[in-house]
PDB file of C-alpha atoms and ligand atoms in Angstrom:
ATOM      1  CA  MET A  70       6.759  17.051  14.413  1.00 75.00           C
ATOM      2  CA  SER A  71       7.230  17.173  10.671  1.00 94.00           C
ATOM      3  CA  LEU A  72       5.773  14.625   8.301  1.00 97.00           C
ATOM      4  CA  ILE A  73       7.811  11.852   6.700  1.00 98.00           C
ATOM      5  CA  ASP A  74       6.572  11.176   3.181  1.00 98.00           C
ATOM      6  CA  ILE A  75       6.354   7.432   2.500  1.00 98.00           C
ATOM      7  CA  SER A  76       4.613   7.798  -0.876  1.00 98.00           C
ATOM      8  CA  ARG A  77       6.099   6.964  -4.247  1.00 98.00           C
ATOM      9  CA  ARG A  78       6.212   9.834  -6.747  1.00 98.00           C
ATOM     10  CA  LEU A  79       3.441   9.902  -9.358  1.00 98.00           C
ATOM     11  CA  GLN A  80       5.093  10.908 -12.617  1.00 98.00           C
ATOM     12  CA  ASN A  81       5.132  10.036 -16.302  1.00 98.00           C
ATOM     13  CA  GLY A  82       7.336   7.009 -16.925  1.00 98.00           C
ATOM     14  CA  MET A  83       7.011   5.713 -13.368  1.00 98.00           C
ATOM     15  CA  PRO A  84       6.922   1.914 -13.031  1.00 98.00           C
ATOM     16  CA  VAL A  85       3.469   0.292 -13.028  1.00 98.00           C
ATOM     17  CA  TRP A  86       2.200  -3.284 -12.689  1.00 98.00           C
ATOM     18  CA  PRO A  87       3.218  -5.142 -15.885  1.00 97.00           C
ATOM     19  CA  GLY A  88       0.504  -4.667 -18.506  1.00 98.00           C
ATOM     20  CA  ASP A  89      -1.492  -2.170 -16.447  1.00 98.00           C
ATOM     21  CA  THR A  90      -2.316   1.408 -17.529  1.00 98.00           C
ATOM     22  CA  ASN A  91       0.690   3.691 -17.634  1.00 98.00           C
ATOM     23  CA  PHE A  92       0.563   6.770 -15.452  1.00 98.00           C
ATOM     24  CA  SER A  93       0.070   9.977 -17.411  1.00 98.00           C
ATOM     25  CA  PHE A  94      -0.256  13.614 -16.440  1.00 98.00           C
ATOM     26  CA  GLU A  95      -0.733  16.157 -19.185  1.00 98.00           C
ATOM     27  CA  LEU A  96      -2.274  19.570 -19.588  1.00 98.00           C
ATOM     28  CA  SER A  97      -5.599  19.418 -21.396  1.00 98.00           C
ATOM     29  CA  TRP A  98      -5.632  23.218 -21.429  1.00 98.00           C
ATOM     30  CA  THR A  99      -2.561  25.326 -21.183  1.00 98.00           C
ATOM     31  CA  LYS A 100      -2.708  28.811 -19.752  1.00 98.00           C
ATOM     32  CA  GLU A 101      -1.922  30.090 -23.180  1.00 96.00           C
ATOM     33  CA  GLU A 102      -4.838  28.194 -24.761  1.00 96.00           C
ATOM     34  CA  SER A 103      -7.407  28.980 -22.094  1.00 96.00           C
ATOM     35  CA  GLY A 104      -6.253  32.523 -21.486  1.00 96.00           C
ATOM     36  CA  SER A 105      -6.497  31.958 -17.735  1.00 98.00           C
ATOM     37  CA  VAL A 106      -5.323  28.624 -16.301  1.00 98.00           C
ATOM     38  CA  ASN A 107      -3.408  25.387 -16.761  1.00 98.00           C
ATOM     39  CA  VAL A 108      -5.719  22.373 -16.330  1.00 98.00           C
ATOM     40  CA  GLY A 109      -4.266  18.900 -15.939  1.00 98.00           C
ATOM     41  CA  LYS A 110      -5.602  15.524 -16.883  1.00 98.00           C
ATOM     42  CA  LEU A 111      -4.666  12.254 -15.193  1.00 98.00           C
ATOM     43  CA  THR A 112      -4.751   8.726 -16.585  1.00 98.00           C
ATOM     44  CA  LEU A 113      -3.817   6.048 -14.100  1.00 98.00           C
ATOM     45  CA  SER A 114      -4.605   2.619 -12.699  1.00 98.00           C
ATOM     46  CA  THR A 115      -6.141   2.532  -9.241  1.00 98.00           C
ATOM     47  CA  HIS A 116      -3.035   0.504  -8.205  1.00 98.00           C
ATOM     48  CA  THR A 117      -0.509   3.144  -9.183  1.00 98.00           C
ATOM     49  CA  GLY A 118       2.296   3.910  -6.766  1.00 98.00           C
ATOM     50  CA  THR A 119       1.413   3.915  -3.084  1.00 98.00           C
ATOM     51  CA  HIS A 120      -2.196   2.736  -2.852  1.00 99.00           C
ATOM     52  CA  ILE A 121      -4.814   0.848  -0.909  1.00 99.00           C
ATOM     53  CA  ASP A 122      -6.724  -2.196  -2.152  1.00 98.00           C
ATOM     54  CA  ALA A 123     -10.484  -2.344  -1.625  1.00 98.00           C
ATOM     55  CA  PRO A 124     -11.840  -5.895  -1.260  1.00 98.00           C
ATOM     56  CA  PHE A 125     -13.653  -5.441  -4.612  1.00 98.00           C
ATOM     57  CA  HIS A 126     -10.178  -5.682  -6.220  1.00 98.00           C
ATOM     58  CA  PHE A 127     -10.212  -9.453  -5.663  1.00 98.00           C
ATOM     59  CA  ASP A 128     -13.800 -10.202  -4.556  1.00 98.00           C
ATOM     60  CA  GLU A 129     -16.836  -9.438  -6.760  1.00 98.00           C
ATOM     61  CA  ASN A 130     -18.959  -8.817  -3.677  1.00 97.00           C
ATOM     62  CA  GLY A 131     -16.267  -7.006  -1.736  1.00 98.00           C
ATOM     63  CA  LYS A 132     -16.383  -3.433  -0.480  1.00 98.00           C
ATOM     64  CA  LYS A 133     -15.474  -0.608  -2.804  1.00 98.00           C
ATOM     65  CA  VAL A 134     -13.253   2.290  -1.837  1.00 98.00           C
ATOM     66  CA  ILE A 135     -16.099   4.551  -0.687  1.00 98.00           C
ATOM     67  CA  ASP A 136     -17.319   1.811   1.711  1.00 98.00           C
ATOM     68  CA  LEU A 137     -14.010   1.641   3.609  1.00 98.00           C
ATOM     69  CA  ASP A 138     -13.793   3.314   7.010  1.00 98.00           C
ATOM     70  CA  PRO A 139     -11.342   6.259   6.766  1.00 98.00           C
ATOM     71  CA  ASN A 140     -10.329   5.583  10.389  1.00 98.00           C
ATOM     72  CA  LEU A 141      -8.422   2.523   9.150  1.00 98.00           C
ATOM     73  CA  TYR A 142      -5.961   4.795   7.387  1.00 98.00           C
ATOM     74  CA  VAL A 143      -5.279   7.390  10.092  1.00 98.00           C
ATOM     75  CA  GLY A 144      -3.700   6.674  13.463  1.00 98.00           C
ATOM     76  CA  GLU A 145      -1.014   4.785  15.332  1.00 98.00           C
ATOM     77  CA  ALA A 146       1.167   2.468  13.262  1.00 98.00           C
ATOM     78  CA  ARG A 147       4.219   0.370  14.053  1.00 98.00           C
ATOM     79  CA  VAL A 148       7.061   0.012  11.557  1.00 98.00           C
ATOM     80  CA  ILE A 149       9.070  -3.224  11.736  1.00 98.00           C
ATOM     81  CA  GLU A 150      12.005  -4.359   9.609  1.00 98.00           C
ATOM     82  CA  LEU A 151      12.291  -7.735   7.873  1.00 98.00           C
ATOM     83  CA  LEU A 152      15.039  -6.796   5.489  1.00 97.00           C
ATOM     84  CA  ASP A 153      15.511  -8.671   2.204  1.00 87.00           C
ATOM     85  CA  VAL A 154      13.432 -11.683   3.256  1.00 96.00           C
ATOM     86  CA  GLU A 155      12.116 -14.234   0.725  1.00 97.00           C
ATOM     87  CA  SER A 156       8.653 -14.145   2.256  1.00 98.00           C
ATOM     88  CA  ILE A 157       6.967 -12.993   5.447  1.00 98.00           C
ATOM     89  CA  LYS A 158       5.877 -15.755   7.774  1.00 98.00           C
ATOM     90  CA  LYS A 159       4.107 -15.926  11.109  1.00 98.00           C
ATOM     91  CA  VAL A 160       7.387 -16.989  12.783  1.00 97.00           C
ATOM     92  CA  ASP A 161       9.089 -13.834  11.527  1.00 98.00           C
ATOM     93  CA  LEU A 162       6.391 -11.672  13.091  1.00 98.00           C
ATOM     94  CA  GLU A 163       6.375 -13.607  16.369  1.00 97.00           C
ATOM     95  CA  ALA A 164       9.789 -12.092  17.068  1.00 96.00           C
ATOM     96  CA  PHE A 165       8.143  -8.679  17.545  1.00 97.00           C
ATOM     97  CA  SER A 166       5.842  -7.406  20.221  1.00 92.00           C
ATOM     98  CA  LEU A 167       2.671  -6.385  18.409  1.00 96.00           C
ATOM     99  CA  ASN A 168       0.509  -5.838  21.441  1.00 89.00           C
ATOM    100  CA  GLY A 169      -1.995  -3.040  20.913  1.00 91.00           C
ATOM    101  CA  VAL A 170      -0.792  -2.407  17.341  1.00 97.00           C
ATOM    102  CA  LYS A 171      -3.667  -1.579  14.975  1.00 98.00           C
ATOM    103  CA  ARG A 172      -1.621  -0.773  11.897  1.00 98.00           C
ATOM    104  CA  LEU A 173       1.528  -2.671  10.983  1.00 98.00           C
ATOM    105  CA  LEU A 174       3.956  -1.443   8.335  1.00 98.00           C
ATOM    106  CA  ILE A 175       6.624  -3.891   7.170  1.00 98.00           C
ATOM    107  CA  LYS A 176       9.894  -2.587   5.782  1.00 98.00           C
ATOM    108  CA  THR A 177      11.651  -5.160   3.590  1.00 98.00           C
ATOM    109  CA  ASN A 178      13.735  -2.737   1.486  1.00 97.00           C
ATOM    110  CA  SER A 179      13.478  -5.278  -1.319  1.00 97.00           C
ATOM    111  CA  TRP A 180      12.365  -2.729  -3.958  1.00 97.00           C
ATOM    112  CA  LYS A 181      15.590  -0.836  -4.539  1.00 94.00           C
ATOM    113  CA  ASN A 182      15.243   0.670  -8.026  1.00 95.00           C
ATOM    114  CA  ASP A 183      12.694   3.504  -8.264  1.00 94.00           C
ATOM    115  CA  ASN A 184      12.802   3.391 -12.047  1.00 96.00           C
ATOM    116  CA  ALA A 185      11.777  -0.229 -12.539  1.00 97.00           C
ATOM    117  CA  PHE A 186       8.987  -2.485 -11.347  1.00 98.00           C
ATOM    118  CA  PRO A 187      10.455  -5.202  -9.097  1.00 97.00           C
ATOM    119  CA  GLU A 188      10.960  -8.650 -10.618  1.00 96.00           C
ATOM    120  CA  ARG A 189      10.536 -10.543  -7.357  1.00 96.00           C
ATOM    121  CA  ILE A 190       8.975  -9.444  -4.115  1.00 98.00           C
ATOM    122  CA  PRO A 191       8.640 -11.030  -0.690  1.00 98.00           C
ATOM    123  CA  HIS A 192       5.023 -12.139  -0.238  1.00 98.00           C
ATOM    124  CA  ILE A 193       2.872 -12.610   2.824  1.00 98.00           C
ATOM    125  CA  GLU A 194       2.456 -16.277   3.813  1.00 98.00           C
ATOM    126  CA  LYS A 195      -1.000 -17.668   4.445  1.00 94.00           C
ATOM    127  CA  ASP A 196      -0.457 -18.117   8.200  1.00 96.00           C
ATOM    128  CA  VAL A 197       0.169 -14.381   8.738  1.00 98.00           C
ATOM    129  CA  ALA A 198      -3.407 -13.118   8.382  1.00 98.00           C
ATOM    130  CA  GLU A 199      -4.850 -15.047  11.321  1.00 98.00           C
ATOM    131  CA  PHE A 200      -1.863 -14.113  13.487  1.00 98.00           C
ATOM    132  CA  LEU A 201      -2.355 -10.424  12.694  1.00 98.00           C
ATOM    133  CA  LYS A 202      -6.051 -10.670  13.533  1.00 98.00           C
ATOM    134  CA  GLU A 203      -5.245 -12.308  16.889  1.00 97.00           C
ATOM    135  CA  ASN A 204      -3.040  -9.295  17.625  1.00 97.00           C
ATOM    136  CA  GLY A 205      -5.828  -6.853  16.759  1.00 97.00           C
ATOM    137  CA  ILE A 206      -4.232  -5.531  13.575  1.00 98.00           C
ATOM    138  CA  LYS A 207      -6.612  -3.896  11.075  1.00 98.00           C
ATOM    139  CA  LEU A 208      -4.217  -2.551   8.446  1.00 98.00           C
ATOM    140  CA  LEU A 209      -1.116  -4.084   6.890  1.00 99.00           C
ATOM    141  CA  GLY A 210       1.236  -1.881   4.902  1.00 99.00           C
ATOM    142  CA  ILE A 211       4.127  -3.185   2.836  1.00 98.00           C
ATOM    143  CA  ASP A 212       6.898  -1.577   0.751  1.00 98.00           C
ATOM    144  CA  VAL A 213       6.261  -3.734  -2.334  1.00 98.00           C
ATOM    145  CA  PRO A 214       3.414  -3.680  -4.921  1.00 98.00           C
ATOM    146  CA  SER A 215       1.535  -6.751  -3.668  1.00 98.00           C
ATOM    147  CA  VAL A 216       1.053  -8.952  -0.616  1.00 98.00           C
ATOM    148  CA  ASP A 217       1.029 -11.986  -2.951  1.00 98.00           C
ATOM    149  CA  PRO A 218       3.707 -13.159  -5.393  1.00 98.00           C
ATOM    150  CA  LEU A 219       3.656 -11.089  -8.604  1.00 98.00           C
ATOM    151  CA  ASP A 220       2.455 -14.048 -10.711  1.00 97.00           C
ATOM    152  CA  SER A 221      -0.214 -15.218  -8.259  1.00 98.00           C
ATOM    153  CA  LYS A 222      -3.720 -15.784  -9.614  1.00 97.00           C
ATOM    154  CA  GLU A 223      -5.271 -17.182  -6.440  1.00 98.00           C
ATOM    155  CA  LEU A 224      -4.179 -14.181  -4.340  1.00 98.00           C
ATOM    156  CA  VAL A 225      -4.047 -16.318  -1.219  1.00 98.00           C
ATOM    157  CA  ALA A 226      -2.719 -13.547   1.016  1.00 98.00           C
ATOM    158  CA  HIS A 227      -5.206 -10.936  -0.246  1.00 98.00           C
ATOM    159  CA  HIS A 228      -8.114 -13.279   0.525  1.00 98.00           C
ATOM    160  CA  ALA A 229      -6.726 -14.482   3.859  1.00 98.00           C
ATOM    161  CA  LEU A 230      -6.177 -10.888   4.990  1.00 98.00           C
ATOM    162  CA  GLN A 231      -9.685  -9.895   3.957  1.00 98.00           C
ATOM    163  CA  GLU A 232     -11.214 -12.897   5.731  1.00 98.00           C
ATOM    164  CA  ASN A 233      -9.447 -11.752   8.888  1.00 98.00           C
ATOM    165  CA  GLY A 234     -10.576  -8.135   8.586  1.00 98.00           C
ATOM    166  CA  ILE A 235      -7.150  -6.768   7.626  1.00 98.00           C
ATOM    167  CA  HIS A 236      -6.951  -4.000   5.050  1.00 98.00           C
ATOM    168  CA  ILE A 237      -4.070  -3.595   2.604  1.00 98.00           C
ATOM    169  CA  LEU A 238      -1.723  -0.689   1.868  1.00 99.00           C
ATOM    170  CA  GLU A 239       0.843  -1.377  -0.879  1.00 98.00           C
ATOM    171  CA  SER A 240       4.031   0.161  -2.288  1.00 98.00           C
ATOM    172  CA  ILE A 241       4.862   2.442   0.599  1.00 98.00           C
ATOM    173  CA  ASP A 242       8.464   3.677   0.674  1.00 98.00           C
ATOM    174  CA  LEU A 243      10.052   3.048   4.060  1.00 98.00           C
ATOM    175  CA  ARG A 244      13.704   3.468   3.054  1.00 98.00           C
ATOM    176  CA  SER A 245      14.142   6.551   5.216  1.00 97.00           C
ATOM    177  CA  VAL A 246      12.092   5.236   8.137  1.00 98.00           C
ATOM    178  CA  SER A 247      13.424   3.304  11.126  1.00 97.00           C
ATOM    179  CA  GLU A 248      11.569   0.832  13.325  1.00 97.00           C
ATOM    180  CA  GLY A 249       9.207   2.338  15.833  1.00 96.00           C
ATOM    181  CA  ASP A 250       5.808   3.852  16.452  1.00 97.00           C
ATOM    182  CA  TYR A 251       4.373   6.581  14.260  1.00 98.00           C
ATOM    183  CA  GLU A 252       1.126   8.207  13.327  1.00 98.00           C
ATOM    184  CA  LEU A 253       0.062   7.157   9.827  1.00 98.00           C
ATOM    185  CA  ILE A 254      -2.091   9.197   7.463  1.00 98.00           C
ATOM    186  CA  ALA A 255      -2.889   7.437   4.161  1.00 99.00           C
ATOM    187  CA  LEU A 256      -6.407   8.368   3.119  1.00 98.00           C
ATOM    188  CA  PRO A 257      -7.917   6.986  -0.090  1.00 98.00           C
ATOM    189  CA  LEU A 258      -9.819   9.257  -2.464  1.00 98.00           C
ATOM    190  CA  PRO A 259     -13.621   9.138  -2.165  1.00 98.00           C
ATOM    191  CA  LEU A 260     -13.950   6.892  -5.239  1.00 98.00           C
ATOM    192  CA  THR A 261     -17.473   5.473  -5.363  1.00 98.00           C
ATOM    193  CA  ASP A 262     -16.973   2.428  -7.573  1.00 98.00           C
ATOM    194  CA  ALA A 263     -13.268   1.735  -7.357  1.00 98.00           C
ATOM    195  CA  ASP A 264     -11.270  -1.373  -6.421  1.00 98.00           C
ATOM    196  CA  GLY A 265      -8.364   0.646  -5.069  1.00 98.00           C
ATOM    197  CA  SER A 266      -7.048   4.158  -4.642  1.00 99.00           C
ATOM    198  CA  PRO A 267      -3.716   5.930  -4.698  1.00 98.00           C
ATOM    199  CA  VAL A 268      -2.941   7.579  -1.354  1.00 99.00           C
ATOM    200  CA  ARG A 269      -0.525  10.193  -0.078  1.00 98.00           C
ATOM    201  CA  ALA A 270       0.965   8.253   2.802  1.00 99.00           C
ATOM    202  CA  VAL A 271       2.852  10.084   5.525  1.00 98.00           C
ATOM    203  CA  LEU A 272       4.162   9.264   8.982  1.00 98.00           C
ATOM    204  CA  ARG A 273       4.657  11.455  11.977  1.00 98.00           C
ATOM    205  CA  LYS A 274       7.033  10.283  14.700  1.00 94.00           C
ATOM    206  CA  TYR A 275       5.680  10.334  18.221  1.00 79.00           C
ATOM    207  CA  VAL A 276       7.783  12.401  20.584  1.00 72.00           C
TER     208      VAL A 276
HETATM  209  N1  LIG B 384      -2.592  -3.701 -11.261  1.00 67.09           N
HETATM  210  C1  LIG B 384      -2.805  -4.996 -11.606  1.00 67.09           C
HETATM  211  C2  LIG B 384      -3.100  -5.331 -12.913  1.00 67.09           C
HETATM  212  C3  LIG B 384      -3.345  -6.620 -13.249  1.00 67.09           C
HETATM  213  C4  LIG B 384      -3.275  -7.596 -12.318  1.00 67.09           C
HETATM  214  C5  LIG B 384      -2.973  -7.304 -11.016  1.00 67.09           C
HETATM  215  C6  LIG B 384      -2.739  -6.009 -10.660  1.00 67.09           C
HETATM  216  C7  LIG B 384      -2.453  -5.646  -9.276  1.00 67.09           C
HETATM  217  O1  LIG B 384      -2.199  -4.539  -8.955  1.00 67.09           O
HETATM  218  C8  LIG B 384      -2.480  -6.746  -8.334  1.00 67.09           C
HETATM  219  C9  LIG B 384      -1.761  -6.549  -7.072  1.00 67.09           C
HETATM  220  N2  LIG B 384      -1.834  -7.808  -6.415  1.00 67.09           N
HETATM  221  C10 LIG B 384      -2.356  -5.579  -6.129  1.00 67.09           C
HETATM  222  O2  LIG B 384      -2.842  -6.033  -5.173  1.00 67.09           O
HETATM  223  O3  LIG B 384      -2.331  -4.372  -6.260  1.00 67.09           O
HETATM  224 ZN1  LIG B 385      -3.071  -3.071  -5.182  1.00 67.09          ZN
HETATM  225 ZN1  LIG B 386      -2.994  -5.948  -3.540  1.00 67.09          ZN
END
């Protein structure tokens, strides 16, 4: 089965978290200059486009990207739809059967404009983390740039998820994906000290 790309494009001018480093790709050597090759140079925030958060992002003593088990980011995942909701609550998730689901990807379709950072996003309510843990979920993916409100300083959902052993995948693009079970591949880079990492996230439909 072919892969469905659920990653956001990394390109100059792409939307980033307000105030964060802009994404930039440029050639530091052109083929003409070097006589042999083009060589690119990247400048980007660790939270650019589709990415994972390491606990060190919001916890001084939290794990860094290199400490995260790659198995979290490869394997069975269920996609569910909660379209255009204000927030995501335990009661919303209780409507779905999540038995045996290790990775849950929530499609809200609330980020509609690729060219602009969203002004409001649905956030994860505090009661969700414990419910996900009870269901055995280890990874939560969402199609918006944060699991907390954009202006949150306390990052209640980030901390609650971490306390319940649930890892975070943000800004996936599920617009072309329907509800169901897939194989997810969304491996972070082997960044030794980082608080997050961009990922190329893809799904493969089970047949
Ligand atoms: N890039 C940032 C710059 C400054 C302040 C927050 C961010 C974030 O990305 C936070 C977001 N809650 C996140 O989990 O990725
Ligand atoms: Zn992030
Ligand atoms: Zn986050």
